[in-house]
PDB file of C-alpha atoms in Angstrom:
ATOM      1  CA  MET A  21      55.326 111.089  93.734  1.00 54.00           C
ATOM      2  CA  SER A  22      53.588 111.287  90.337  1.00 65.00           C
ATOM      3  CA  ASP A  23      54.494 109.802  87.200  1.00 70.00           C
ATOM      4  CA  ASP A  24      55.707 112.703  85.553  1.00 72.00           C
ATOM      5  CA  ILE A  25      58.375 113.587  88.602  1.00 77.00           C
ATOM      6  CA  HIS A  26      59.213 109.988  88.612  1.00 82.00           C
ATOM      7  CA  LEU A  27      60.099 110.095  84.818  1.00 90.00           C
ATOM      8  CA  LEU A  28      61.855 113.273  85.065  1.00 93.00           C
ATOM      9  CA  HIS A  29      64.086 112.078  87.910  1.00 93.00           C
ATOM     10  CA  LEU A  30      64.552 108.751  85.982  1.00 94.00           C
ATOM     11  CA  LEU A  31      65.736 110.775  82.950  1.00 95.00           C
ATOM     12  CA  ALA A  32      67.714 113.137  85.038  1.00 95.00           C
ATOM     13  CA  ALA A  33      70.084 109.507  86.375  1.00 96.00           C
ATOM     14  CA  LEU A  34      70.393 108.568  82.988  1.00 97.00           C
ATOM     15  CA  ILE A  35      72.036 111.838  82.057  1.00 97.00           C
ATOM     16  CA  PHE A  36      73.878 111.780  84.902  1.00 97.00           C
ATOM     17  CA  GLY A  37      75.275 108.112  84.337  1.00 97.00           C
ATOM     18  CA  TYR A  38      76.103 109.018  80.832  1.00 98.00           C
ATOM     19  CA  LEU A  39      77.612 112.093  81.388  1.00 97.00           C
ATOM     20  CA  LEU A  40      79.957 110.351  84.013  1.00 97.00           C
ATOM     21  CA  GLY A  41      80.211 107.179  81.324  1.00 97.00           C
ATOM     22  CA  SER A  42      81.653 109.352  78.710  1.00 97.00           C
ATOM     23  CA  ILE A  43      84.663 110.674  80.580  1.00 96.00           C
ATOM     24  CA  PRO A  44      87.152 109.137  78.266  1.00 95.00           C
ATOM     25  CA  PHE A  45      89.852 107.805  80.917  1.00 95.00           C
ATOM     26  CA  GLY A  46      91.924 105.804  77.996  1.00 93.00           C
ATOM     27  CA  VAL A  47      92.440 109.357  76.097  1.00 93.00           C
ATOM     28  CA  ILE A  48      93.095 111.365  79.115  1.00 94.00           C
ATOM     29  CA  PHE A  49      96.229 109.439  80.325  1.00 94.00           C
ATOM     30  CA  THR A  50      97.877 108.420  77.186  1.00 92.00           C
ATOM     31  CA  ARG A  51      97.754 112.260  76.515  1.00 93.00           C
ATOM     32  CA  LEU A  52      98.600 113.392  80.015  1.00 92.00           C
ATOM     33  CA  ALA A  53     101.737 110.473  79.775  1.00 90.00           C
ATOM     34  CA  GLY A  54     102.523 112.280  76.248  1.00 89.00           C
ATOM     35  CA  LEU A  55     101.819 109.159  74.139  1.00 87.00           C
ATOM     36  CA  GLY A  56      99.421 111.170  71.594  1.00 86.00           C
ATOM     37  CA  ASP A  57      95.655 109.663  70.812  1.00 86.00           C
ATOM     38  CA  ILE A  58      95.166 106.534  71.767  1.00 86.00           C
ATOM     39  CA  ARG A  59      92.637 106.224  69.061  1.00 89.00           C
ATOM     40  CA  LYS A  60      95.411 106.319  66.964  1.00 87.00           C
ATOM     41  CA  VAL A  61      97.455 103.091  68.246  1.00 82.00           C
ATOM     42  CA  GLY A  62      96.555  99.426  67.544  1.00 78.00           C
ATOM     43  CA  SER A  63      92.758  98.946  67.349  1.00 77.00           C
ATOM     44  CA  GLY A  64      92.296 102.631  67.931  1.00 78.00           C
ATOM     45  CA  ASN A  65      89.799 101.787  71.119  1.00 85.00           C
ATOM     46  CA  ILE A  66      89.683 103.576  73.738  1.00 87.00           C
ATOM     47  CA  GLY A  67      89.845 101.130  76.951  1.00 87.00           C
ATOM     48  CA  ALA A  68      92.220  99.590  78.783  1.00 85.00           C
ATOM     49  CA  THR A  69      93.018  96.595  76.586  1.00 81.00           C
ATOM     50  CA  ASN A  70      94.595  99.347  73.327  1.00 83.00           C
ATOM     51  CA  VAL A  71      96.201 101.384  76.443  1.00 87.00           C
ATOM     52  CA  LEU A  72      98.126  98.152  77.059  1.00 83.00           C
ATOM     53  CA  ARG A  73      99.387  98.396  73.327  1.00 83.00           C
ATOM     54  CA  THR A  74     101.242 101.423  74.475  1.00 85.00           C
ATOM     55  CA  GLY A  75     103.808  99.324  76.664  1.00 82.00           C
ATOM     56  CA  ARG A  76     102.245 101.100  79.929  1.00 87.00           C
ATOM     57  CA  LYS A  77     100.886  98.784  82.158  1.00 89.00           C
ATOM     58  CA  GLY A  78     100.321 101.166  84.995  1.00 91.00           C
ATOM     59  CA  LEU A  79      98.275 103.693  82.066  1.00 91.00           C
ATOM     60  CA  ALA A  80      96.410 100.638  81.199  1.00 90.00           C
ATOM     61  CA  ALA A  81      95.279  99.691  84.737  1.00 94.00           C
ATOM     62  CA  ALA A  82      94.355 102.955  85.802  1.00 95.00           C
ATOM     63  CA  THR A  83      91.814 103.272  82.535  1.00 94.00           C
ATOM     64  CA  LEU A  84      90.956  99.893  83.593  1.00 94.00           C
ATOM     65  CA  VAL A  85      89.937 101.168  87.287  1.00 96.00           C
ATOM     66  CA  GLY A  86      88.542 104.449  85.923  1.00 97.00           C
ATOM     67  CA  ASP A  87      86.349 102.927  83.226  1.00 97.00           C
ATOM     68  CA  ALA A  88      84.879 100.446  86.046  1.00 97.00           C
ATOM     69  CA  LEU A  89      84.688 103.335  88.982  1.00 97.00           C
ATOM     70  CA  LYS A  90      82.777 105.863  86.976  1.00 97.00           C
ATOM     71  CA  GLY A  91      80.170 103.151  85.957  1.00 97.00           C
ATOM     72  CA  THR A  92      80.042 102.249  89.999  1.00 98.00           C
ATOM     73  CA  VAL A  93      80.073 105.779  90.815  1.00 98.00           C
ATOM     74  CA  ALA A  94      77.193 106.654  88.836  1.00 97.00           C
ATOM     75  CA  VAL A  95      75.189 103.752  90.264  1.00 98.00           C
ATOM     76  CA  LEU A  96      76.151 104.539  93.752  1.00 97.00           C
ATOM     77  CA  ILE A  97      75.154 108.389  93.440  1.00 97.00           C
ATOM     78  CA  ALA A  98      71.785 107.500  91.882  1.00 97.00           C
ATOM     79  CA  GLY A  99      71.089 104.856  94.215  1.00 95.00           C
ATOM     80  CA  ARG A 100      70.617 107.103  97.129  1.00 95.00           C
ATOM     81  CA  TRP A 101      67.034 108.278  95.561  1.00 93.00           C
ATOM     82  CA  GLY A 102      66.237 104.724  94.903  1.00 93.00           C
ATOM     83  CA  GLN A 103      67.019 100.944  93.043  1.00 93.00           C
ATOM     84  CA  ASP A 104      65.244 102.312  90.096  1.00 93.00           C
ATOM     85  CA  LEU A 105      67.324 105.274  89.789  1.00 96.00           C
ATOM     86  CA  ALA A 106      70.251 103.202  90.408  1.00 96.00           C
ATOM     87  CA  THR A 107      69.388 100.709  87.427  1.00 96.00           C
ATOM     88  CA  ILE A 108      68.901 103.350  85.071  1.00 96.00           C
ATOM     89  CA  ALA A 109      71.996 105.156  85.869  1.00 97.00           C
ATOM     90  CA  ALA A 110      74.054 101.820  85.284  1.00 97.00           C
ATOM     91  CA  LEU A 111      72.420 101.757  81.645  1.00 97.00           C
ATOM     92  CA  GLY A 112      73.298 105.822  81.355  1.00 98.00           C
ATOM     93  CA  ALA A 113      76.882 105.036  82.293  1.00 98.00           C
ATOM     94  CA  PHE A 114      77.155 102.250  79.979  1.00 98.00           C
ATOM     95  CA  LEU A 115      75.978 104.034  77.276  1.00 98.00           C
ATOM     96  CA  GLY A 116      78.528 106.878  78.081  1.00 97.00           C
ATOM     97  CA  HIS A 117      81.323 104.823  77.799  1.00 97.00           C
ATOM     98  CA  LEU A 118      79.847 102.990  74.327  1.00 97.00           C
ATOM     99  CA  PHE A 119      78.864 106.361  72.874  1.00 97.00           C
ATOM    100  CA  PRO A 120      80.983 109.330  74.407  1.00 95.00           C
ATOM    101  CA  VAL A 121      79.813 112.851  73.137  1.00 93.00           C
ATOM    102  CA  TRP A 122      83.227 114.140  73.688  1.00 91.00           C
ATOM    103  CA  LEU A 123      84.654 111.741  71.300  1.00 93.00           C
ATOM    104  CA  GLY A 124      81.709 111.519  68.427  1.00 91.00           C
ATOM    105  CA  PHE A 125      79.971 108.940  69.923  1.00 92.00           C
ATOM    106  CA  LYS A 126      82.853 106.498  69.187  1.00 91.00           C
ATOM    107  CA  GLY A 127      84.174 104.734  72.661  1.00 92.00           C
ATOM    108  CA  GLY A 128      85.135 101.460  73.608  1.00 92.00           C
ATOM    109  CA  LYS A 129      83.413  97.960  74.136  1.00 93.00           C
ATOM    110  CA  GLY A 130      82.145  98.292  77.567  1.00 94.00           C
ATOM    111  CA  VAL A 131      83.669  95.524  79.605  1.00 94.00           C
ATOM    112  CA  ALA A 132      85.108  97.568  82.722  1.00 95.00           C
ATOM    113  CA  THR A 133      81.894  99.703  82.725  1.00 97.00           C
ATOM    114  CA  PHE A 134      79.848  96.915  82.805  1.00 97.00           C
ATOM    115  CA  ILE A 135      81.903  95.237  85.652  1.00 96.00           C
ATOM    116  CA  GLY A 136      81.592  98.527  87.480  1.00 97.00           C
ATOM    117  CA  VAL A 137      77.903  98.964  86.965  1.00 97.00           C
ATOM    118  CA  LEU A 138      77.520  95.509  88.190  1.00 97.00           C
ATOM    119  CA  ILE A 139      79.715  95.966  91.825  1.00 97.00           C
ATOM    120  CA  GLY A 140      77.589  98.756  92.529  1.00 97.00           C
ATOM    121  CA  LEU A 141      74.434  97.189  91.666  1.00 97.00           C
ATOM    122  CA  MET A 142      75.091  93.607  92.918  1.00 96.00           C
ATOM    123  CA  PRO A 143      78.300  93.045  94.240  1.00 96.00           C
ATOM    124  CA  LEU A 144      77.495  89.285  94.555  1.00 96.00           C
ATOM    125  CA  ALA A 145      77.000  89.274  90.958  1.00 96.00           C
ATOM    126  CA  ALA A 146      79.814  91.106  90.102  1.00 96.00           C
ATOM    127  CA  VAL A 147      81.812  87.935  92.135  1.00 96.00           C
ATOM    128  CA  VAL A 148      79.558  85.408  89.713  1.00 96.00           C
ATOM    129  CA  PHE A 149      81.195  87.398  87.079  1.00 96.00           C
ATOM    130  CA  ALA A 150      84.576  87.401  88.319  1.00 94.00           C
ATOM    131  CA  LEU A 151      84.881  83.824  88.802  1.00 97.00           C
ATOM    132  CA  ILE A 152      83.349  82.939  85.053  1.00 96.00           C
ATOM    133  CA  TRP A 153      85.669  85.438  83.475  1.00 94.00           C
ATOM    134  CA  LEU A 154      88.657  84.209  85.379  1.00 94.00           C
ATOM    135  CA  SER A 155      88.129  80.243  84.754  1.00 96.00           C
ATOM    136  CA  LEU A 156      87.238  80.638  81.055  1.00 94.00           C
ATOM    137  CA  ALA A 157      90.103  82.850  80.695  1.00 90.00           C
ATOM    138  CA  TYR A 158      92.411  80.615  82.434  1.00 91.00           C
ATOM    139  CA  LEU A 159      91.279  77.631  80.513  1.00 93.00           C
ATOM    140  CA  LYS A 160      90.718  79.208  76.873  1.00 90.00           C
ATOM    141  CA  ARG A 161      93.235  81.671  77.190  1.00 88.00           C
ATOM    142  CA  TYR A 162      91.014  83.902  75.236  1.00 89.00           C
ATOM    143  CA  SER A 163      90.181  87.384  76.892  1.00 87.00           C
ATOM    144  CA  SER A 164      86.924  88.265  74.766  1.00 91.00           C
ATOM    145  CA  LEU A 165      85.706  85.049  74.904  1.00 94.00           C
ATOM    146  CA  ALA A 166      85.397  85.318  78.989  1.00 94.00           C
ATOM    147  CA  ALA A 167      83.952  88.469  78.919  1.00 94.00           C
ATOM    148  CA  LEU A 168      81.157  87.364  76.258  1.00 97.00           C
ATOM    149  CA  VAL A 169      80.288  84.769  78.378  1.00 97.00           C
ATOM    150  CA  ALA A 170      80.297  86.050  81.676  1.00 97.00           C
ATOM    151  CA  THR A 171      78.010  89.261  80.666  1.00 97.00           C
ATOM    152  CA  ALA A 172      75.659  86.295  78.870  1.00 97.00           C
ATOM    153  CA  ALA A 173      75.184  84.549  82.382  1.00 97.00           C
ATOM    154  CA  THR A 174      74.511  88.092  84.279  1.00 97.00           C
ATOM    155  CA  PRO A 175      70.849  88.532  83.568  1.00 97.00           C
ATOM    156  CA  LEU A 176      70.361  84.748  84.636  1.00 97.00           C
ATOM    157  CA  VAL A 177      72.418  85.630  87.832  1.00 96.00           C
ATOM    158  CA  LEU A 178      70.527  88.637  88.614  1.00 96.00           C
ATOM    159  CA  TRP A 179      67.182  87.112  87.767  1.00 96.00           C
ATOM    160  CA  ALA A 180      67.910  84.061  89.961  1.00 96.00           C
ATOM    161  CA  LEU A 181      69.136  86.461  92.723  1.00 94.00           C
ATOM    162  CA  GLY A 182      65.471  87.751  92.577  1.00 95.00           C
ATOM    163  CA  GLU A 183      66.037  91.223  90.320  1.00 95.00           C
ATOM    164  CA  PRO A 184      64.324  90.428  87.170  1.00 94.00           C
ATOM    165  CA  LYS A 185      63.971  94.129  86.729  1.00 93.00           C
ATOM    166  CA  MET A 186      67.856  94.682  87.202  1.00 94.00           C
ATOM    167  CA  ALA A 187      68.177  91.567  84.613  1.00 96.00           C
ATOM    168  CA  GLY A 188      65.864  93.275  81.935  1.00 96.00           C
ATOM    169  CA  VAL A 189      68.246  96.412  81.865  1.00 95.00           C
ATOM    170  CA  ILE A 190      71.640  94.585  82.191  1.00 96.00           C
ATOM    171  CA  LEU A 191      70.304  92.492  79.140  1.00 97.00           C
ATOM    172  CA  ILE A 192      70.341  95.623  77.568  1.00 97.00           C
ATOM    173  CA  LEU A 193      73.921  96.315  78.211  1.00 97.00           C
ATOM    174  CA  VAL A 194      74.648  92.626  76.972  1.00 97.00           C
ATOM    175  CA  VAL A 195      73.319  93.170  73.780  1.00 98.00           C
ATOM    176  CA  LEU A 196      75.207  96.414  73.149  1.00 97.00           C
ATOM    177  CA  LEU A 197      78.515  94.548  74.613  1.00 97.00           C
ATOM    178  CA  TRP A 198      78.206  91.492  71.959  1.00 97.00           C
ATOM    179  CA  TRP A 199      77.516  94.266  69.185  1.00 97.00           C
ATOM    180  CA  LYS A 200      80.523  96.458  69.917  1.00 95.00           C
ATOM    181  CA  HIS A 201      82.562  92.692  70.204  1.00 95.00           C
ATOM    182  CA  SER A 202      81.308  91.619  66.856  1.00 95.00           C
ATOM    183  CA  GLU A 203      84.973  91.652  65.416  1.00 93.00           C
ATOM    184  CA  ASN A 204      85.980  89.945  68.040  1.00 92.00           C
ATOM    185  CA  ILE A 205      82.792  87.145  67.828  1.00 95.00           C
ATOM    186  CA  SER A 206      83.827  86.800  63.949  1.00 96.00           C
ATOM    187  CA  ARG A 207      88.073  85.984  65.062  1.00 93.00           C
ATOM    188  CA  LEU A 208      86.640  83.540  67.524  1.00 94.00           C
ATOM    189  CA  VAL A 209      84.428  81.813  64.818  1.00 94.00           C
ATOM    190  CA  ALA A 210      87.427  81.874  62.527  1.00 94.00           C
ATOM    191  CA  GLY A 211      89.864  80.958  64.937  1.00 91.00           C
ATOM    192  CA  THR A 212      92.372  83.853  64.764  1.00 90.00           C
ATOM    193  CA  GLU A 213      91.204  85.834  67.857  1.00 89.00           C
ATOM    194  CA  GLY A 214      94.645  86.448  69.737  1.00 81.00           C
ATOM    195  CA  LYS A 215      95.185  84.464  72.975  1.00 82.00           C
ATOM    196  CA  ILE A 216      96.000  86.034  76.242  1.00 74.00           C
ATOM    197  CA  GLY A 217      99.841  86.617  76.588  1.00 64.00           C
ATOM    198  CA  GLN A 218     100.207  85.954  72.828  1.00 61.00           C
ATOM    199  CA  LYS A 219     102.981  87.841  71.203  1.00 51.00           C
ATOM    200  CA  GLY A 220     102.339  89.730  67.799  1.00 45.00           C
TER     201      GLY A 220
END
């Protein structure tokens, strides 16, 4: 395969992943349920955490699954033509969720889609991510802190598993995810971040 053809395949995988990742399940599900525009509720975010603020746990769970699965599906389909295409599709899906063209490039924070692409790329790394997240969430009661630490550890886990190229791409996702969580980080530092199960 020539370099030009390989680049075209990578670009196709990136675009394919982006289009799947940009499907705004939170917006779609809340509108179908007659709850209006989720972007006008709570934080204005399109992800499962904000959907939960509508009081509809089922919708929040569906949003979480949808946002994760679009990443997994993008990776698995692109992966039929090689690991490089799977990894680039993962990047595309994540970018699509964060910057969906249908919503003026204003999307979610990416945790569910991050988990989804990780499941598709390296299930063992996804298990390590889940263990770190669950442990920190239980001990500290901060969902955002658990997600930030678990994502930061993921490139190291992938490197240790012998996937340096994949680790490099996932590191890009981590940087973007941390940037999208800048307000959460500020609140964690200030001690004002809401804890899991905290009312009001």
